[in-house]
Tab-separated table of C-alpha atoms in Angstrom:
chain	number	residue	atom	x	y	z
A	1	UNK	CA	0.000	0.000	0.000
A	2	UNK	CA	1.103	3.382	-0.976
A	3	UNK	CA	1.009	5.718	1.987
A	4	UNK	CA	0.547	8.498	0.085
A	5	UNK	CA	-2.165	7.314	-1.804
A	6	UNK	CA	-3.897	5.918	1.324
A	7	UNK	CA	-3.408	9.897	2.870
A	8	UNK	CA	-5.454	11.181	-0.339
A	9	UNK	CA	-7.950	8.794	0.394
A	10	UNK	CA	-8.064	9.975	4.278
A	11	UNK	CA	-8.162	13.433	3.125
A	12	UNK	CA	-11.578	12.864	0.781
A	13	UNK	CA	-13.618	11.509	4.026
A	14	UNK	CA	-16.179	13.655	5.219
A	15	UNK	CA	-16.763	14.075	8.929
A	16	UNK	CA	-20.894	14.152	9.903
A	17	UNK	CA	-20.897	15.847	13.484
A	18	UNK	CA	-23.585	13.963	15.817
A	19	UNK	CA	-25.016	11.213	13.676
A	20	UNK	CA	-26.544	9.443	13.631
A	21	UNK	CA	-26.679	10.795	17.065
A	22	UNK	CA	-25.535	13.577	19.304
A	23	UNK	CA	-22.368	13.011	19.918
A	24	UNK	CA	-21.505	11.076	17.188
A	25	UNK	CA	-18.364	12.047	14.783
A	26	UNK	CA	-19.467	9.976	11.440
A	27	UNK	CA	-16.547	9.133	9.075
A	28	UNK	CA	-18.749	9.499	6.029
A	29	UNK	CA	-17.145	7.352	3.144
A	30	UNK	CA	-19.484	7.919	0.575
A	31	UNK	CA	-17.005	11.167	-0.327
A	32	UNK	CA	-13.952	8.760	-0.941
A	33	UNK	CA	-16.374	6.025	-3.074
A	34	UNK	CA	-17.755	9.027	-5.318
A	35	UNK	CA	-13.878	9.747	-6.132
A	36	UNK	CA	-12.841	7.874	-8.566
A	37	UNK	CA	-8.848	7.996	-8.173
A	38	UNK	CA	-9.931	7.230	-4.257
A	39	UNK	CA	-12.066	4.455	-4.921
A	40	UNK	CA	-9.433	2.741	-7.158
A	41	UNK	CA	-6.430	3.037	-4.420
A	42	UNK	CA	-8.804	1.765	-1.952
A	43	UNK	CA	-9.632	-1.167	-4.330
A	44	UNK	CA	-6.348	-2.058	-5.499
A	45	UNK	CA	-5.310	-1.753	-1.821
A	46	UNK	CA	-7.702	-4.158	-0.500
A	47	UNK	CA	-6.842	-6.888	-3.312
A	48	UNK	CA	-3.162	-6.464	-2.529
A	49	UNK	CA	-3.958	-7.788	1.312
A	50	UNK	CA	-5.562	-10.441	0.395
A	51	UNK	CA	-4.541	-11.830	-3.285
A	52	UNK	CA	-2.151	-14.705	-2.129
A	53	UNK	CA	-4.602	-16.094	0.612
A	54	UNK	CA	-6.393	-18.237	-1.247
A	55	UNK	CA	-9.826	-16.082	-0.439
A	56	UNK	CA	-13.259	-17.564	-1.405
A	57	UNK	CA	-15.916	-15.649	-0.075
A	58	UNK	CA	-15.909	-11.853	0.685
A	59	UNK	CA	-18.935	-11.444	3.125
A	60	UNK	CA	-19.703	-7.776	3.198
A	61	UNK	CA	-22.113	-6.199	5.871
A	62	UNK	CA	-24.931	-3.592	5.034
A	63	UNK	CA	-24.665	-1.109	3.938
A	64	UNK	CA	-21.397	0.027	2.692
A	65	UNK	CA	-19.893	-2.826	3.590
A	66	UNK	CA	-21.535	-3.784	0.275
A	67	UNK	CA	-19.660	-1.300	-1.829
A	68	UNK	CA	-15.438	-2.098	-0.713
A	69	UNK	CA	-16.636	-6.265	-0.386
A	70	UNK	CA	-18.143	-6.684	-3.832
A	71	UNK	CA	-15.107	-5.120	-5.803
A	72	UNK	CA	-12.720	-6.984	-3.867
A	73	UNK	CA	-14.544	-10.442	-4.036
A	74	UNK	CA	-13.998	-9.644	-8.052
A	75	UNK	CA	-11.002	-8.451	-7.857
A	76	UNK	CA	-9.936	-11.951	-5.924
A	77	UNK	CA	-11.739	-14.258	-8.421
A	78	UNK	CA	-14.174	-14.964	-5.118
A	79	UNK	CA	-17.598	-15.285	-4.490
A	80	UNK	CA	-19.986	-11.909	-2.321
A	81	UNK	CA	-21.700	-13.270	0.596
A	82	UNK	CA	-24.326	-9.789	1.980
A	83	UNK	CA	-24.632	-9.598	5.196
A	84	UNK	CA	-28.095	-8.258	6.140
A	85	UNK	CA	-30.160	-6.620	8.137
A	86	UNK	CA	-33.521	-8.959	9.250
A	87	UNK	CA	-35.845	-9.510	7.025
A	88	UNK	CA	-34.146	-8.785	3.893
A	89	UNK	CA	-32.684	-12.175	3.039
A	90	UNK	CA	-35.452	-14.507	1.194
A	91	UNK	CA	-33.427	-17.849	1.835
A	92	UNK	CA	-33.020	-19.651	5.211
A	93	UNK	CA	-30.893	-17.382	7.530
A	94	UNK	CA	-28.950	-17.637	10.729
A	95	UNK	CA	-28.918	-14.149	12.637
A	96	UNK	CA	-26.362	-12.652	15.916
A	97	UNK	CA	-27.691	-9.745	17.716
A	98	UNK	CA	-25.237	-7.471	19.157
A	99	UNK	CA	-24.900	-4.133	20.984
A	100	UNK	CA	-23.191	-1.256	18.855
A	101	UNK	CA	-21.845	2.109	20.166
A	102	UNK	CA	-25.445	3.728	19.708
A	103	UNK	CA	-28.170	0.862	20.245
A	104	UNK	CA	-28.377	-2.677	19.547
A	105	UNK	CA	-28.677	-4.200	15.901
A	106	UNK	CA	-28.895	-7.667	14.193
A	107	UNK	CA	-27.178	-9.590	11.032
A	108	UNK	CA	-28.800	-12.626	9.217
A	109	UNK	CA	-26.790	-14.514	6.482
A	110	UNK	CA	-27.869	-17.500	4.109
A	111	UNK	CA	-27.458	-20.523	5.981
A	112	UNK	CA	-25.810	-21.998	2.739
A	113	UNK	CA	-23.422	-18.951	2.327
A	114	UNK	CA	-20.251	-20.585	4.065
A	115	UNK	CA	-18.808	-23.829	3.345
A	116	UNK	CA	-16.090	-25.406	5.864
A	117	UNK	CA	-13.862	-25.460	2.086
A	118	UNK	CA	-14.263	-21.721	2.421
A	119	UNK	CA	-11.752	-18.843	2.873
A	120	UNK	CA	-13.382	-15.812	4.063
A	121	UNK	CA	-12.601	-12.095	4.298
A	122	UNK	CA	-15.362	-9.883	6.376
A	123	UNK	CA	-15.483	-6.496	5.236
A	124	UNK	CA	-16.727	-3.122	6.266
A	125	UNK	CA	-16.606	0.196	5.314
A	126	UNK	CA	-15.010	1.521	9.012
A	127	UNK	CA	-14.011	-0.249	12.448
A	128	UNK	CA	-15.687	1.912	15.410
A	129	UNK	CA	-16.050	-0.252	18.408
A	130	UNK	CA	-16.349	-3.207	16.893
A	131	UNK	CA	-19.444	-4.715	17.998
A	132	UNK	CA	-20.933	-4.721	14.073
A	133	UNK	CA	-18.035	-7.107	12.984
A	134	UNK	CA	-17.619	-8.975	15.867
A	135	UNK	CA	-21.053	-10.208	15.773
A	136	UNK	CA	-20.075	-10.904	11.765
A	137	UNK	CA	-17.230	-12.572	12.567
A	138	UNK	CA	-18.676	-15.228	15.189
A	139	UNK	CA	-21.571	-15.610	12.741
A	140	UNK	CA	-19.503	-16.627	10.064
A	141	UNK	CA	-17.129	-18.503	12.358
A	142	UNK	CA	-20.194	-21.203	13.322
A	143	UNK	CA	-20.442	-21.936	9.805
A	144	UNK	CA	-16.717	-23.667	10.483
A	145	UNK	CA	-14.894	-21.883	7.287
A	146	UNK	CA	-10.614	-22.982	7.024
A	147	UNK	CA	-10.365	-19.064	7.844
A	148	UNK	CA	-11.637	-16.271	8.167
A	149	UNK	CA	-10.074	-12.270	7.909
A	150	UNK	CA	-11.799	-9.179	9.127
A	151	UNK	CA	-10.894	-6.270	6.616
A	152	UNK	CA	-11.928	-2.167	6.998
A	153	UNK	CA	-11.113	0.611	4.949
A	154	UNK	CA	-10.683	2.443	8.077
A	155	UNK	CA	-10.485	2.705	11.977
A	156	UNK	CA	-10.765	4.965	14.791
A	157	UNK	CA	-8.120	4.121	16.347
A	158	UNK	CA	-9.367	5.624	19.629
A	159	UNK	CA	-12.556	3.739	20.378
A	160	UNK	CA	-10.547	0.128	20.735
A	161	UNK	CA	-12.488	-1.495	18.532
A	162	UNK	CA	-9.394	-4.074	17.160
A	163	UNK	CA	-9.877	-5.063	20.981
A	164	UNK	CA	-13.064	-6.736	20.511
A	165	UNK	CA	-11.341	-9.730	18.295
A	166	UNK	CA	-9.563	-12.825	19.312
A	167	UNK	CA	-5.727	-12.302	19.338
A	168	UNK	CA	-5.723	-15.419	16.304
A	169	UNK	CA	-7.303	-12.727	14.230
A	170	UNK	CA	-5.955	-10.672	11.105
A	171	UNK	CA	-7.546	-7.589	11.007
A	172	UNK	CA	-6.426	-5.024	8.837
A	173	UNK	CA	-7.625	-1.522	7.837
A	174	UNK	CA	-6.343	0.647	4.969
A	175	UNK	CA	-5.869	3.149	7.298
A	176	UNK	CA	-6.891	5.303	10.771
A	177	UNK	CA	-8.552	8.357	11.963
């Protein structure tokens, strides 16, 4: 990853002062996917973490999760798994709830999305406290894939949230705020 490159990206972000709540800072990354040089370092950054490990699945968690996990699923050759909100998936589903830094939320994914042959990267758009991905992760985790990587484009760094995970667990992030 070019640092540089990664710094342009930073510098595109928009902040949203209290949302979706009062006291809230939101790192709104909608300004770096409208951009197209931004959107391309951030893609060809992802793929470069990941392109050697053999990566099967890329499950990506709504909403934006969406956006950074279907590009790199194609950029790896490797199937997109979406991660949903209830309700929204029309095949069998297995669901986590979990408490996030403003309420509490829950994920459903296709009980035939993971195989235990599978290699899987979890993406998001942005690692706050972590409660969002950690609920992804151990949902994806009982479907008993070879391995599975937790990937963000970026992470503030001062709300802990790489704390959350098992110490056995890559996470990475493009970079931090």
């Amino acid at each position: 990853m070019n640092k540089q490159q990664l710094e342009k990206v930073k510098s595109v972000v928009r902040n949203i002062p209290d949302f979706p709540v009062p006291g809230i800072q939101f790192k709104d990354l909608t300004t770096a996917f409208k951009d197209p040089e931004a959107l391309q370092i951030m893609t060809d950054a992802m793929a470069d973490l990941y392109r050697d490990k053999g990566v099967t699945r890329v499950v990506g968690i709504e909403a934006r999760g969406f956006i950074g996990g279907a590009i790199l699923a194609t950029r790896l050759g490797a199937g997109f798994v979406p991660l949903r909100k209830p309700g929204k998936l029309p095949a069998e589903v297995i669901q986590k709830s979990y408490t996030k830094e403003y309420g509490t939320d829950t994920i459903e994914i296709h009980k035939d999305a993971i195989t235990p042959d599978d290699i899987v990267v979890i993406h998001d758009d942005l690692l706050a406290t972590g409660g969002t991905m950690l609920a992804a992760y151990e949902l994806v985790k009982s479907m008993n894939p070879k391995k599975v990587y937790i990937n963000f484009i970026c992470d503030l760094a001062d709300l802990h949230g790489r704390d959350v995970f098992p110490p056995d667990v890559e996470v990475t992030s493009l970079f931090t705020f």
